[in-house]
Amino acid sequence: MTSTRRGKVVSYNKWGYIFLIPFVVVYLLFSFVPLVSTIYNSFFENYRSGLTQIGPTFIGLENFKTILTSGEVWVYAKNTMIMWILGFIPQILISLLLGAWFSDPSLRLGCQGFFKTVIYLPNLIMASAFAMLFFTLFSDGGPINSLLMQMGFISTPFKFLSNVWSARFLVATMNCLMWFGNTTILLMAGMMGIDTSLFEAARVDGATSTQVFFKITLPLLRPILVYVMITSLIGGLQMFDVPQILTKGSGDPMRSTMTLIMYLNKHLFSKNYGLGGALSVILFVITGILSLLVFKLSSRNESN
Amino acid sequence: MREVHSNGTKKGINIHARRGLAYIVLAIISILCLFWFLLLFINTTRSHSELNQGFSIVPSKYLFSNIRKLVKMGERLPILTGLLNSLIVAGLSAVLSTYFSVMTAYAIHAYDFKLKKFMFTFILMIMMIPTQVSALGFLQLVSGMKLENSFIPLIVPSIAAPVTFFYMKQYMESSLPLSLIEAARIDGSGEFRTFNSIVMPLMKPAIAVQAIFTFVSSWNNYFTPALILHDPKKRTIPILIAQLRSMDWSNLDTGVVYAMIALSIFPVIIVYLILSKHIVQGVAMGSVKG
């Protein structure tokens, strides 16, 4: 590069800043400022008691103390984790199996495009409408109960939404259905990236496909598996639409399907900005740490 | 890999058995995915009294009557305004998000400046932070700006979309040669014009994929719109779904309930089926992978 060229390049490069303006302005206004004011709010007592407004008064870390010692938040955190795990385990197992099959050249599966289209479909469905659909299908007088009764499995309707574990199981099923297609496609992309000579060498040595899967595919897939798990956990912490619509926001039966974001949503609607702020900050810190892990993981992959 | 067969018929049978098993499992999983939507479709075609009689897989003839009844609910469940509102919010979000994400990606991709690396790292780091954690401040900001019941706070923030940006950046690395931009400069094209008339057309495939994703996620979004839109005339479809959920179900026509769910789900399914090939490819490409 000659010096005259360089002079030109520099004059062009101010456009880098100019093209970044929309992103930066919108991000600062609609994401950064709200985040800072959420954190700010978490240090103030600020809620409505009937018609009287209490606060805002600075109370330091009192809100965090209230939230963390009330016990409620722990119950909701437990609910969220239970429903996430119930959905994630079948999701990752199915995805691994399907990913291995789709990417196995010796299996030569046909209609791959069709199957991928079908398994990805639930991911694009409006979660609230999907939850509404499950609510009507699994209601006491709904089609699933009448199907089960017609087939003779049960004699009286099973109250899916009044039983703690069946309600949680319904939420987990919906989450699993909505996300396993996405996970399958991600894992498959990872499996396709594995050097095929490794598989061929293993085959020559007489390894069975089960051995190949556990001894080669799985260990080499570990970074992507960790990535999938952490991103799914971040998504799981945001669980809201499905249980909110399914239980009309009550988290019933006995608040066993109430998630952390549903709890936050309650505070936002009742304008309890102090406790809502503290809860937001806690969630921000947790998701922030998880995001950092994802970031570290993917940047390490890139440098390899 | 094709040599497997030469190892003997035993291995050949093994492969056939495994392939058979794979097809059976895939068929079961596909049925599990589609069953709910099939049931939804069938139930949307059945009348209230038919639905009360129990489960059936035979479609009936009340599809249009159910939709007519839903539309006639008017003020109680303004489905037509809801559809229009959702369409406006999701459509404009998709346009703004893709245009400005290409612009942001172009800034990082095509220029060299001091904060370039910092900006790129920063955007990747904020990519995973959920919007819910700053919803409280967002809500205060929106009411401070007197933008409650307005679509602006649902549309404009999509300009800063880290995930869309990341996808555009990946795409540019594989299919936007910098020499092309050089050539445009030599021809005397201004930077902004180059961006609009050369970069944007070249990014069309990526824009199409991301426009669909942004449209769908905005169309499906329930959390933020529910906090901001209170005016019944401004409600989007997911809010109407929640409204339907909290209605008194004892005097509600079940056929209408299914029609409402069908109208919020099937438009997306139809668009998806038309464009599915690009979407499935897009998912794999957008993943943060090595």
Coordinates of C-alpha atoms in Angstrom, one line a residue:
Chain A
M1 CA 0.0 0.0 0.0
T2 CA 1.5 3.3 -1.1
S3 CA 1.2 6.4 1.1
T4 CA -1.3 8.1 -1.3
R5 CA -3.5 5.0 -1.1
R6 CA -3.4 5.0 2.6
G7 CA -4.5 8.6 2.7
K8 CA -7.5 7.6 0.7
V9 CA -8.3 4.6 2.9
V10 CA -8.3 6.8 6.0
S11 CA -10.8 9.2 4.5
Y12 CA -13.1 6.3 3.6
N13 CA -12.9 4.8 7.0
K14 CA -14.9 7.5 8.7
W15 CA -17.8 5.8 7.0
G16 CA -17.3 2.9 9.3
Y17 CA -18.4 5.2 12.1
I18 CA -21.2 6.7 10.2
F19 CA -22.7 3.3 9.3
L20 CA -22.5 2.3 12.9
I21 CA -24.5 5.3 14.1
P22 CA -28.0 3.8 13.8
F23 CA -27.1 0.6 15.7
V24 CA -25.3 2.5 18.4
V25 CA -27.9 5.1 18.9
V26 CA -30.8 2.6 19.0
Y27 CA -28.9 0.2 21.2
L28 CA -28.0 3.0 23.7
L29 CA -31.5 4.4 23.8
F30 CA -33.6 1.2 23.9
S31 CA -31.3 -1.3 25.5
F32 CA -28.4 0.3 27.4
V33 CA -30.4 3.2 29.1
P34 CA -33.2 0.8 30.1
L35 CA -30.6 -1.6 31.6
V36 CA -29.0 1.1 33.6
S37 CA -32.3 2.5 34.8
T38 CA -33.4 -1.1 35.8
I39 CA -30.2 -1.4 37.9
Y40 CA -30.8 2.0 39.3
N41 CA -34.4 1.1 40.3
S42 CA -33.3 -2.0 42.1
F43 CA -31.8 0.2 44.9
F44 CA -35.1 2.0 45.6
E45 CA -38.2 1.2 47.5
N46 CA -40.9 1.9 44.9
Y47 CA -44.3 0.3 44.7
R48 CA -48.0 0.9 44.9
S49 CA -50.0 -0.1 48.0
G50 CA -53.6 0.2 47.0
L51 CA -53.9 3.8 45.7
T52 CA -50.9 5.2 47.6
Q53 CA -47.5 5.3 46.0
I54 CA -44.7 4.2 48.3
G55 CA -41.3 5.7 47.5
P56 CA -39.1 5.9 45.6
T57 CA -36.7 5.9 48.5
F58 CA -33.1 4.8 48.4
I59 CA -32.8 1.6 50.4
G60 CA -29.5 0.2 49.2
L61 CA -29.5 -3.6 48.8
E62 CA -32.8 -4.1 50.8
N63 CA -34.7 -5.2 47.7
F64 CA -32.1 -7.9 46.9
K65 CA -32.3 -9.1 50.5
T66 CA -36.2 -9.2 50.3
I67 CA -36.2 -11.1 47.1
L68 CA -33.5 -13.7 48.1
T69 CA -34.9 -14.4 51.5
S70 CA -38.6 -14.5 50.7
G71 CA -38.3 -18.1 49.5
E72 CA -40.8 -17.4 46.6
V73 CA -38.0 -16.7 44.1
W74 CA -36.3 -20.0 45.0
V75 CA -39.5 -21.9 44.3
Y76 CA -39.9 -20.2 40.9
A77 CA -36.2 -20.7 40.1
K78 CA -36.7 -24.4 40.9
N79 CA -39.8 -24.6 38.7
T80 CA -38.0 -23.0 35.8
M81 CA -35.0 -25.4 36.2
I82 CA -37.2 -28.5 36.5
M83 CA -39.2 -27.6 33.4
W84 CA -36.1 -26.7 31.5
I85 CA -34.3 -30.0 32.4
L86 CA -37.5 -32.0 31.6
G87 CA -37.5 -30.5 28.2
F88 CA -33.8 -30.4 27.6
I89 CA -32.9 -34.0 28.2
P90 CA -35.2 -35.6 25.6
Q91 CA -34.4 -32.7 23.3
I92 CA -30.6 -33.3 23.4
L93 CA -31.0 -37.1 23.1
I94 CA -33.3 -36.9 20.1
S95 CA -31.2 -34.2 18.5
L96 CA -28.0 -36.3 18.9
L97 CA -29.6 -39.3 17.4
L98 CA -31.2 -37.5 14.5
G99 CA -28.0 -35.4 13.9
A100 CA -25.9 -38.6 13.8
W101 CA -28.3 -40.3 11.4
F102 CA -28.6 -37.3 9.1
S103 CA -24.9 -36.8 8.9
D104 CA -23.9 -40.5 8.5
P105 CA -23.0 -40.9 4.9
S106 CA -23.1 -44.7 5.1
L107 CA -26.8 -44.6 6.1
R108 CA -27.8 -42.5 3.1
L109 CA -31.1 -41.4 4.5
G110 CA -33.6 -40.1 1.9
C111 CA -36.2 -37.4 2.3
Q112 CA -33.8 -35.5 4.6
G113 CA -35.1 -32.1 3.4
F114 CA -38.7 -33.2 4.3
F115 CA -37.7 -34.5 7.8
K116 CA -35.7 -31.3 8.5
T117 CA -38.6 -29.1 7.4
V118 CA -41.0 -31.0 9.7
I119 CA -38.8 -31.1 12.8
Y120 CA -38.0 -27.4 12.5
L121 CA -41.6 -26.3 12.0
P122 CA -42.7 -26.1 15.6
N123 CA -39.9 -23.6 16.3
L124 CA -41.6 -20.9 14.2
I125 CA -45.0 -21.4 15.9
M126 CA -46.3 -18.6 18.1
A127 CA -45.5 -20.0 21.6
S128 CA -48.6 -18.4 23.1
A129 CA -50.9 -19.8 20.4
F130 CA -49.2 -23.2 20.8
A131 CA -49.8 -23.1 24.6
M132 CA -53.4 -22.1 23.9
L133 CA -53.7 -25.1 21.6
F134 CA -52.3 -27.4 24.2
F135 CA -54.7 -25.9 26.8
T136 CA -57.7 -26.7 24.6
L137 CA -56.5 -30.1 23.5
F138 CA -55.6 -31.2 27.1
S139 CA -58.5 -29.6 28.9
D140 CA -60.7 -31.8 30.9
G141 CA -63.3 -32.2 28.2
G142 CA -60.8 -31.8 25.3
P143 CA -59.9 -34.1 22.4
I144 CA -56.9 -35.8 24.1
N145 CA -59.0 -36.8 27.1
S146 CA -61.8 -38.1 24.9
L147 CA -59.3 -39.9 22.7
L148 CA -57.8 -41.6 25.7
M149 CA -61.3 -42.5 26.9
Q150 CA -62.4 -43.8 23.5
M151 CA -59.3 -46.0 23.5
G152 CA -60.1 -47.2 27.0
F153 CA -56.9 -46.1 28.7
I154 CA -58.9 -44.0 31.3
S155 CA -62.5 -44.0 32.4
T156 CA -62.8 -40.4 33.7
P157 CA -61.0 -37.4 32.2
F158 CA -57.4 -36.9 33.5
K159 CA -57.0 -33.3 34.8
F160 CA -53.7 -32.5 33.1
L161 CA -53.6 -29.0 34.3
S162 CA -54.6 -29.7 37.9
N163 CA -51.7 -32.1 38.5
V164 CA -48.3 -30.6 39.3
W165 CA -46.2 -33.0 37.3
S166 CA -48.5 -33.3 34.3
A167 CA -48.7 -29.5 34.0
R168 CA -44.9 -29.2 34.2
F169 CA -44.6 -32.1 31.8
L170 CA -46.9 -30.3 29.3
V171 CA -44.7 -27.2 29.4
A172 CA -41.6 -29.3 29.0
T173 CA -43.1 -31.2 26.1
M174 CA -43.9 -27.9 24.3
N175 CA -40.5 -26.6 24.9
C176 CA -38.9 -29.8 23.7
L177 CA -41.1 -29.9 20.6
M178 CA -40.3 -26.3 19.8
W179 CA -36.5 -26.5 20.1
F180 CA -35.3 -30.0 19.2
G181 CA -35.4 -29.3 15.5
N182 CA -33.2 -26.2 16.0
T183 CA -30.8 -28.2 18.1
T184 CA -30.7 -31.1 15.6
I185 CA -29.7 -28.7 12.8
L186 CA -27.0 -27.1 15.0
L187 CA -25.5 -30.5 16.0
M188 CA -25.7 -31.8 12.5
A189 CA -23.7 -28.8 11.3
G190 CA -21.1 -29.7 13.9
M191 CA -21.1 -33.3 13.0
M192 CA -20.6 -32.5 9.3
G193 CA -17.5 -30.4 10.3
I194 CA -15.7 -33.5 11.8
D195 CA -12.9 -34.7 9.6
T196 CA -14.3 -37.7 7.7
S197 CA -11.0 -39.5 7.6
L198 CA -11.4 -40.1 11.3
F199 CA -14.6 -42.1 10.6
E200 CA -13.0 -44.0 7.7
A201 CA -10.0 -44.9 9.9
A202 CA -12.3 -46.2 12.6
R203 CA -14.3 -48.2 10.1
V204 CA -11.2 -49.8 8.7
D205 CA -10.2 -50.7 12.3
G206 CA -13.6 -52.5 12.5
A207 CA -15.4 -50.1 14.8
T208 CA -19.2 -50.4 14.9
S209 CA -21.3 -47.3 14.3
T210 CA -22.2 -47.2 18.0
Q211 CA -18.5 -47.2 18.9
V212 CA -17.8 -44.5 16.3
F213 CA -20.5 -42.3 17.8
F214 CA -19.4 -42.6 21.4
K215 CA -15.6 -42.7 20.8
I216 CA -15.3 -40.1 18.0
T217 CA -18.4 -38.1 17.3
L218 CA -19.3 -37.3 20.9
P219 CA -15.9 -36.2 22.2
L220 CA -15.3 -34.0 19.1
L221 CA -18.7 -32.5 19.5
R222 CA -18.2 -31.4 23.1
P223 CA -17.7 -27.7 22.4
I224 CA -20.9 -27.5 20.4
L225 CA -22.8 -29.6 23.0
V226 CA -21.7 -27.2 25.7
Y227 CA -22.7 -24.2 23.4
V228 CA -26.1 -25.8 22.8
M229 CA -26.6 -26.5 26.5
I230 CA -25.7 -23.0 27.7
T231 CA -27.8 -21.2 25.0
S232 CA -30.7 -23.5 25.9
L233 CA -30.2 -22.6 29.5
I234 CA -30.3 -18.9 28.7
G235 CA -33.5 -19.6 26.7
G236 CA -34.9 -21.7 29.5
L237 CA -34.4 -18.9 32.0
Q238 CA -36.6 -16.7 29.7
M239 CA -39.4 -19.3 29.8
F240 CA -42.6 -17.2 29.8
D241 CA -45.2 -17.4 27.0
V242 CA -46.0 -21.1 27.3
P243 CA -46.6 -21.4 31.1
Q244 CA -48.2 -17.9 31.2
I245 CA -50.8 -18.7 28.6
L246 CA -51.3 -22.3 29.7
T247 CA -52.0 -21.3 33.3
K248 CA -53.6 -17.9 32.7
G249 CA -50.5 -16.3 34.4
S250 CA -51.3 -18.1 37.7
G251 CA -48.6 -20.7 37.5
D252 CA -51.1 -23.2 38.9
P253 CA -51.4 -25.9 40.2
M254 CA -50.1 -24.4 43.4
R255 CA -47.6 -22.2 41.6
S256 CA -45.7 -25.2 40.4
T257 CA -45.3 -23.9 36.8
M258 CA -44.6 -20.3 37.8
T259 CA -41.3 -19.3 36.2
L260 CA -38.9 -16.5 37.1
I261 CA -40.0 -14.3 34.1
M262 CA -43.6 -14.8 35.1
Y263 CA -42.7 -13.5 38.5
L264 CA -40.9 -10.5 37.0
N265 CA -44.0 -9.9 34.8
K266 CA -46.2 -9.8 37.9
H267 CA -44.0 -7.1 39.4
L268 CA -44.0 -5.1 36.2
F269 CA -47.8 -5.2 36.0
S270 CA -48.2 -4.3 39.7
K271 CA -45.6 -1.5 39.2
N272 CA -43.4 -2.8 42.0
Y273 CA -40.3 -1.4 40.4
G274 CA -38.0 -2.0 43.4
L275 CA -38.4 -5.7 43.7
G276 CA -38.9 -6.1 39.9
G277 CA -35.6 -4.2 39.4
A278 CA -33.7 -6.4 41.9
L279 CA -35.1 -9.6 40.2
S280 CA -34.1 -8.2 36.8
V281 CA -30.5 -7.5 38.0
I282 CA -30.2 -11.0 39.4
L283 CA -31.4 -12.4 36.0
F284 CA -29.1 -10.1 34.2
V285 CA -26.0 -11.2 36.2
I286 CA -26.8 -14.9 35.6
T287 CA -27.5 -14.6 31.9
G288 CA -24.5 -12.3 31.6
I289 CA -22.2 -14.9 33.1
L290 CA -23.7 -17.6 30.8
S291 CA -23.3 -15.3 27.8
L292 CA -19.7 -14.7 28.6
L293 CA -19.2 -18.5 28.7
V294 CA -20.8 -18.8 25.3
F295 CA -18.7 -16.0 24.0
K296 CA -15.4 -17.5 25.3
L297 CA -16.4 -20.9 23.9
S298 CA -17.2 -19.6 20.4
S299 CA -14.2 -17.3 20.1
R300 CA -11.9 -20.2 21.2
N301 CA -13.5 -22.4 18.5
E302 CA -12.9 -19.7 15.9
S303 CA -9.2 -19.3 16.8
N304 CA -8.6 -23.1 16.4
Chain B
M1 CA -17.5 -45.1 2.8
R2 CA -19.3 -47.0 0.1
E3 CA -16.9 -49.9 0.5
V4 CA -18.8 -51.0 3.6
H5 CA -20.8 -53.4 1.5
S6 CA -17.7 -55.2 0.3
N7 CA -17.1 -56.3 3.9
G8 CA -19.8 -58.9 3.5
T9 CA -23.5 -59.3 3.5
K10 CA -23.7 -59.3 7.2
K11 CA -22.7 -55.6 7.3
G12 CA -25.1 -55.0 4.4
I13 CA -28.0 -56.4 6.4
N14 CA -26.9 -54.4 9.4
I15 CA -27.0 -51.2 7.4
H16 CA -30.5 -52.0 6.1
A17 CA -31.7 -52.7 9.6
R18 CA -30.3 -49.4 10.8
R19 CA -31.8 -47.5 7.9
G20 CA -35.1 -49.1 8.6
L21 CA -35.0 -48.2 12.3
A22 CA -34.0 -44.6 11.4
Y23 CA -37.0 -44.3 9.1
I24 CA -39.4 -45.6 11.7
V25 CA -38.1 -43.3 14.4
L26 CA -38.1 -40.3 12.0
A27 CA -41.7 -41.2 11.0
I28 CA -42.8 -41.3 14.6
I29 CA -41.0 -38.0 15.4
S30 CA -42.6 -36.3 12.4
I31 CA -46.0 -37.5 13.4
L32 CA -45.4 -36.2 16.9
C33 CA -44.5 -32.8 15.4
L34 CA -47.4 -32.6 13.0
F35 CA -50.1 -34.3 15.0
W36 CA -51.0 -31.1 17.0
F37 CA -51.4 -29.0 13.9
L38 CA -53.4 -31.6 12.1
L39 CA -55.7 -31.8 15.1
L40 CA -55.9 -28.0 15.2
F41 CA -56.9 -28.0 11.5
I42 CA -59.5 -30.7 11.9
N43 CA -61.0 -29.1 15.0
T44 CA -61.2 -25.7 13.3
T45 CA -63.5 -27.3 10.7
R46 CA -65.8 -28.7 13.3
S47 CA -68.7 -26.9 15.1
H48 CA -69.1 -26.4 18.8
S49 CA -71.6 -29.3 19.3
E50 CA -69.4 -31.6 17.2
L51 CA -66.4 -30.7 19.3
N52 CA -68.3 -31.4 22.5
Q53 CA -69.1 -34.9 21.2
G54 CA -65.4 -35.8 21.5
F55 CA -62.3 -36.7 19.4
S56 CA -62.5 -37.3 15.7
I57 CA -60.0 -37.2 12.8
V58 CA -62.7 -36.5 10.2
P59 CA -62.8 -32.9 9.2
S60 CA -66.2 -31.3 9.1
K61 CA -67.6 -28.4 7.1
Y62 CA -67.7 -25.5 9.6
L63 CA -64.4 -23.9 8.8
F64 CA -65.8 -20.7 7.3
S65 CA -68.7 -20.5 9.7
N66 CA -66.2 -20.7 12.6
I67 CA -64.0 -17.9 11.1
R68 CA -67.1 -15.8 10.5
K69 CA -68.2 -16.2 14.1
L70 CA -64.7 -15.3 15.2
V71 CA -64.7 -12.1 13.1
K72 CA -68.2 -11.3 14.4
M73 CA -66.9 -11.2 18.0
G74 CA -65.8 -7.7 17.1
E75 CA -64.9 -5.6 20.2
R76 CA -64.7 -8.7 22.4
L77 CA -61.9 -10.1 20.4
P78 CA -60.9 -7.8 17.6
I79 CA -59.2 -10.4 15.4
L80 CA -59.0 -8.3 12.2
T81 CA -57.4 -5.3 13.8
G82 CA -55.1 -7.7 15.7
L83 CA -54.0 -9.3 12.4
L84 CA -53.4 -5.9 10.9
N85 CA -51.5 -4.6 13.9
S86 CA -49.3 -7.7 14.0
L87 CA -48.6 -7.4 10.3
I88 CA -47.6 -3.8 10.6
V89 CA -45.3 -4.4 13.6
A90 CA -43.7 -7.5 12.3
G91 CA -43.4 -6.2 8.7
L92 CA -41.7 -2.9 9.6
S93 CA -39.5 -4.7 12.2
A94 CA -38.3 -7.1 9.5
V95 CA -37.5 -4.2 7.1
L96 CA -35.7 -2.0 9.6
S97 CA -33.9 -4.9 11.2
T98 CA -32.5 -6.3 8.0
Y99 CA -31.6 -3.0 6.4
F100 CA -29.7 -1.6 9.4
S101 CA -28.1 -4.9 10.3
V102 CA -26.6 -5.1 6.9
M103 CA -25.4 -1.5 7.4
T104 CA -23.8 -2.4 10.8
A105 CA -22.2 -5.5 9.4
Y106 CA -20.9 -3.5 6.4
A107 CA -19.4 -0.9 8.7
I108 CA -17.4 -3.7 10.5
H109 CA -16.7 -5.7 7.3
A110 CA -15.6 -3.1 4.9
Y111 CA -13.8 -0.4 6.9
D112 CA -10.8 -0.2 9.2
F113 CA -11.2 2.0 12.2
K114 CA -10.0 2.2 15.7
L115 CA -13.1 0.9 17.5
K116 CA -13.8 -1.8 14.9
K117 CA -12.6 -4.8 17.0
F118 CA -14.1 -3.4 20.2
M119 CA -17.5 -2.9 18.5
F120 CA -17.5 -6.4 17.0
T121 CA -16.6 -8.0 20.3
F122 CA -19.2 -5.9 22.1
I123 CA -22.0 -6.8 19.8
L124 CA -21.1 -10.5 20.1
M125 CA -21.1 -10.2 23.9
I126 CA -24.5 -8.6 24.1
M127 CA -26.0 -11.0 21.7
M128 CA -27.3 -13.4 24.3
I129 CA -28.6 -10.9 26.9
P130 CA -32.4 -11.4 27.0
T131 CA -34.6 -8.3 26.5
Q132 CA -36.6 -9.2 29.6
V133 CA -33.9 -8.2 32.0
S134 CA -34.1 -4.6 31.0
A135 CA -37.9 -4.6 30.4
L136 CA -38.5 -2.5 33.5
G137 CA -36.3 0.3 32.4
F138 CA -37.7 0.0 28.9
L139 CA -41.2 0.3 30.2
Q140 CA -40.3 3.5 32.1
L141 CA -38.5 4.9 29.1
V142 CA -41.5 4.2 26.9
S143 CA -44.0 5.8 29.3
G144 CA -41.6 8.7 29.8
M145 CA -41.5 9.3 26.0
K146 CA -45.4 9.0 26.0
L147 CA -45.1 6.1 23.6
E148 CA -47.4 3.7 25.4
N149 CA -50.0 2.2 22.9
S150 CA -47.7 3.1 20.1
F151 CA -45.9 0.6 17.8
I152 CA -42.7 2.7 17.7
P153 CA -41.1 1.0 20.8
L154 CA -41.9 -2.4 19.2
I155 CA -40.5 -1.5 15.8
V156 CA -37.5 0.9 16.2
P157 CA -35.5 -1.2 18.7
S158 CA -35.2 -3.9 16.0
I159 CA -32.6 -1.7 14.3
A160 CA -30.1 -2.9 16.8
A161 CA -30.4 -6.7 16.3
P162 CA -27.1 -8.4 17.3
V163 CA -28.1 -11.8 16.0
T164 CA -29.2 -10.5 12.6
F165 CA -26.0 -8.5 12.5
F166 CA -23.9 -11.6 13.2
Y167 CA -25.6 -13.5 10.4
M168 CA -25.1 -10.7 7.9
K169 CA -21.4 -10.4 8.9
Q170 CA -20.9 -14.2 8.4
Y171 CA -22.6 -13.9 5.0
M172 CA -20.5 -10.9 3.9
E173 CA -17.3 -12.8 4.7
S174 CA -18.3 -15.6 2.3
S175 CA -19.9 -13.5 -0.5
L176 CA -19.0 -9.8 -0.5
P177 CA -15.6 -9.3 -2.1
L178 CA -14.0 -6.0 -1.0
S179 CA -12.6 -5.7 -4.5
L180 CA -16.1 -5.0 -5.8
I181 CA -16.4 -2.0 -3.4
E182 CA -13.0 -0.8 -4.5
A183 CA -14.2 -1.0 -8.1
A184 CA -17.3 1.1 -7.3
R185 CA -15.1 3.7 -5.6
I186 CA -12.9 3.9 -8.7
D187 CA -16.0 4.5 -10.7
G188 CA -16.8 7.4 -8.5
S189 CA -19.7 6.0 -6.5
G190 CA -20.2 7.5 -3.1
E191 CA -20.0 5.2 0.0
F192 CA -23.7 5.5 0.8
R193 CA -24.7 4.9 -2.8
T194 CA -22.4 1.9 -3.0
F195 CA -24.0 0.5 0.0
N196 CA -27.6 0.9 -1.3
S197 CA -27.0 0.0 -4.9
I198 CA -24.2 -2.7 -4.7
V199 CA -24.1 -4.2 -1.2
M200 CA -27.8 -4.4 -0.5
P201 CA -28.6 -6.3 -3.8
L202 CA -25.7 -8.7 -3.2
M203 CA -27.1 -9.4 0.3
K204 CA -30.6 -10.3 -0.9
P205 CA -30.4 -14.1 0.0
A206 CA -29.3 -13.3 3.5
I207 CA -31.8 -10.5 3.8
A208 CA -34.6 -12.8 2.8
V209 CA -33.7 -15.4 5.4
Q210 CA -33.3 -12.8 8.2
A211 CA -36.4 -10.9 7.2
I212 CA -38.4 -14.1 7.7
F213 CA -36.8 -14.8 11.1
T214 CA -37.3 -11.2 12.4
F215 CA -40.9 -11.2 11.0
V216 CA -41.7 -14.5 12.8
S217 CA -40.2 -13.6 16.1
S218 CA -41.9 -10.2 16.1
W219 CA -45.2 -11.8 15.1
N220 CA -44.9 -14.3 17.9
N221 CA -43.7 -11.8 20.5
Y222 CA -45.9 -11.6 23.6
F223 CA -43.9 -10.3 26.5
T224 CA -43.0 -6.8 25.4
P225 CA -46.2 -5.9 23.4
A226 CA -48.3 -7.0 26.4
L227 CA -46.5 -4.5 28.6
I228 CA -46.8 -1.6 26.2
L229 CA -50.1 -2.0 24.3
H230 CA -53.2 -1.5 26.5
D231 CA -55.6 0.1 24.0
P232 CA -57.8 -2.7 22.6
K233 CA -57.5 -1.2 19.1
K234 CA -53.7 -1.6 19.3
R235 CA -53.4 -5.2 20.5
T236 CA -51.4 -7.7 18.5
I237 CA -52.3 -11.4 18.0
P238 CA -50.4 -12.8 21.0
I239 CA -52.2 -10.4 23.4
L240 CA -55.6 -11.4 21.9
I241 CA -54.6 -15.0 22.5
A242 CA -54.0 -14.2 26.2
Q243 CA -57.3 -12.3 26.3
L244 CA -59.1 -15.3 24.8
R245 CA -57.4 -17.5 27.5
S246 CA -58.8 -15.4 30.3
M247 CA -62.4 -15.2 28.9
D248 CA -65.2 -17.1 30.5
W249 CA -65.0 -20.4 28.8
S250 CA -68.5 -21.6 29.8
N251 CA -70.2 -19.6 27.1
L252 CA -67.5 -19.6 24.5
D253 CA -67.8 -21.4 21.2
T254 CA -65.0 -23.9 21.0
G255 CA -64.9 -23.8 17.2
V256 CA -64.1 -20.1 17.5
V257 CA -61.3 -20.8 19.9
Y258 CA -59.7 -23.2 17.4
A259 CA -60.3 -20.7 14.6
M260 CA -58.4 -18.0 16.6
I261 CA -55.5 -20.3 17.2
A262 CA -55.5 -21.4 13.6
L263 CA -55.4 -17.9 12.3
S264 CA -52.4 -17.1 14.5
I265 CA -50.4 -20.2 13.5
F266 CA -51.3 -21.2 9.9
P267 CA -50.1 -18.0 8.1
V268 CA -46.6 -18.6 9.5
I269 CA -46.7 -22.3 8.6
I270 CA -47.8 -21.6 5.0
V271 CA -45.0 -19.1 4.5
Y272 CA -42.5 -21.5 6.1
L273 CA -43.5 -24.4 3.9
I274 CA -43.0 -22.2 0.8
L275 CA -39.5 -21.0 1.9
S276 CA -38.5 -23.9 4.2
K277 CA -35.4 -24.8 2.2
H278 CA -33.7 -21.4 2.7
I279 CA -34.8 -21.2 6.4
V280 CA -33.4 -24.6 7.4
Q281 CA -30.1 -23.7 5.6
G282 CA -30.1 -20.3 7.4
V283 CA -30.4 -21.9 10.8
A284 CA -27.2 -23.9 10.3
M285 CA -25.3 -21.0 8.8
G286 CA -26.3 -18.6 11.6
S287 CA -25.0 -20.8 14.4
V288 CA -21.9 -19.6 16.2
K289 CA -19.7 -22.4 15.3
G290 CA -16.0 -23.1 14.7

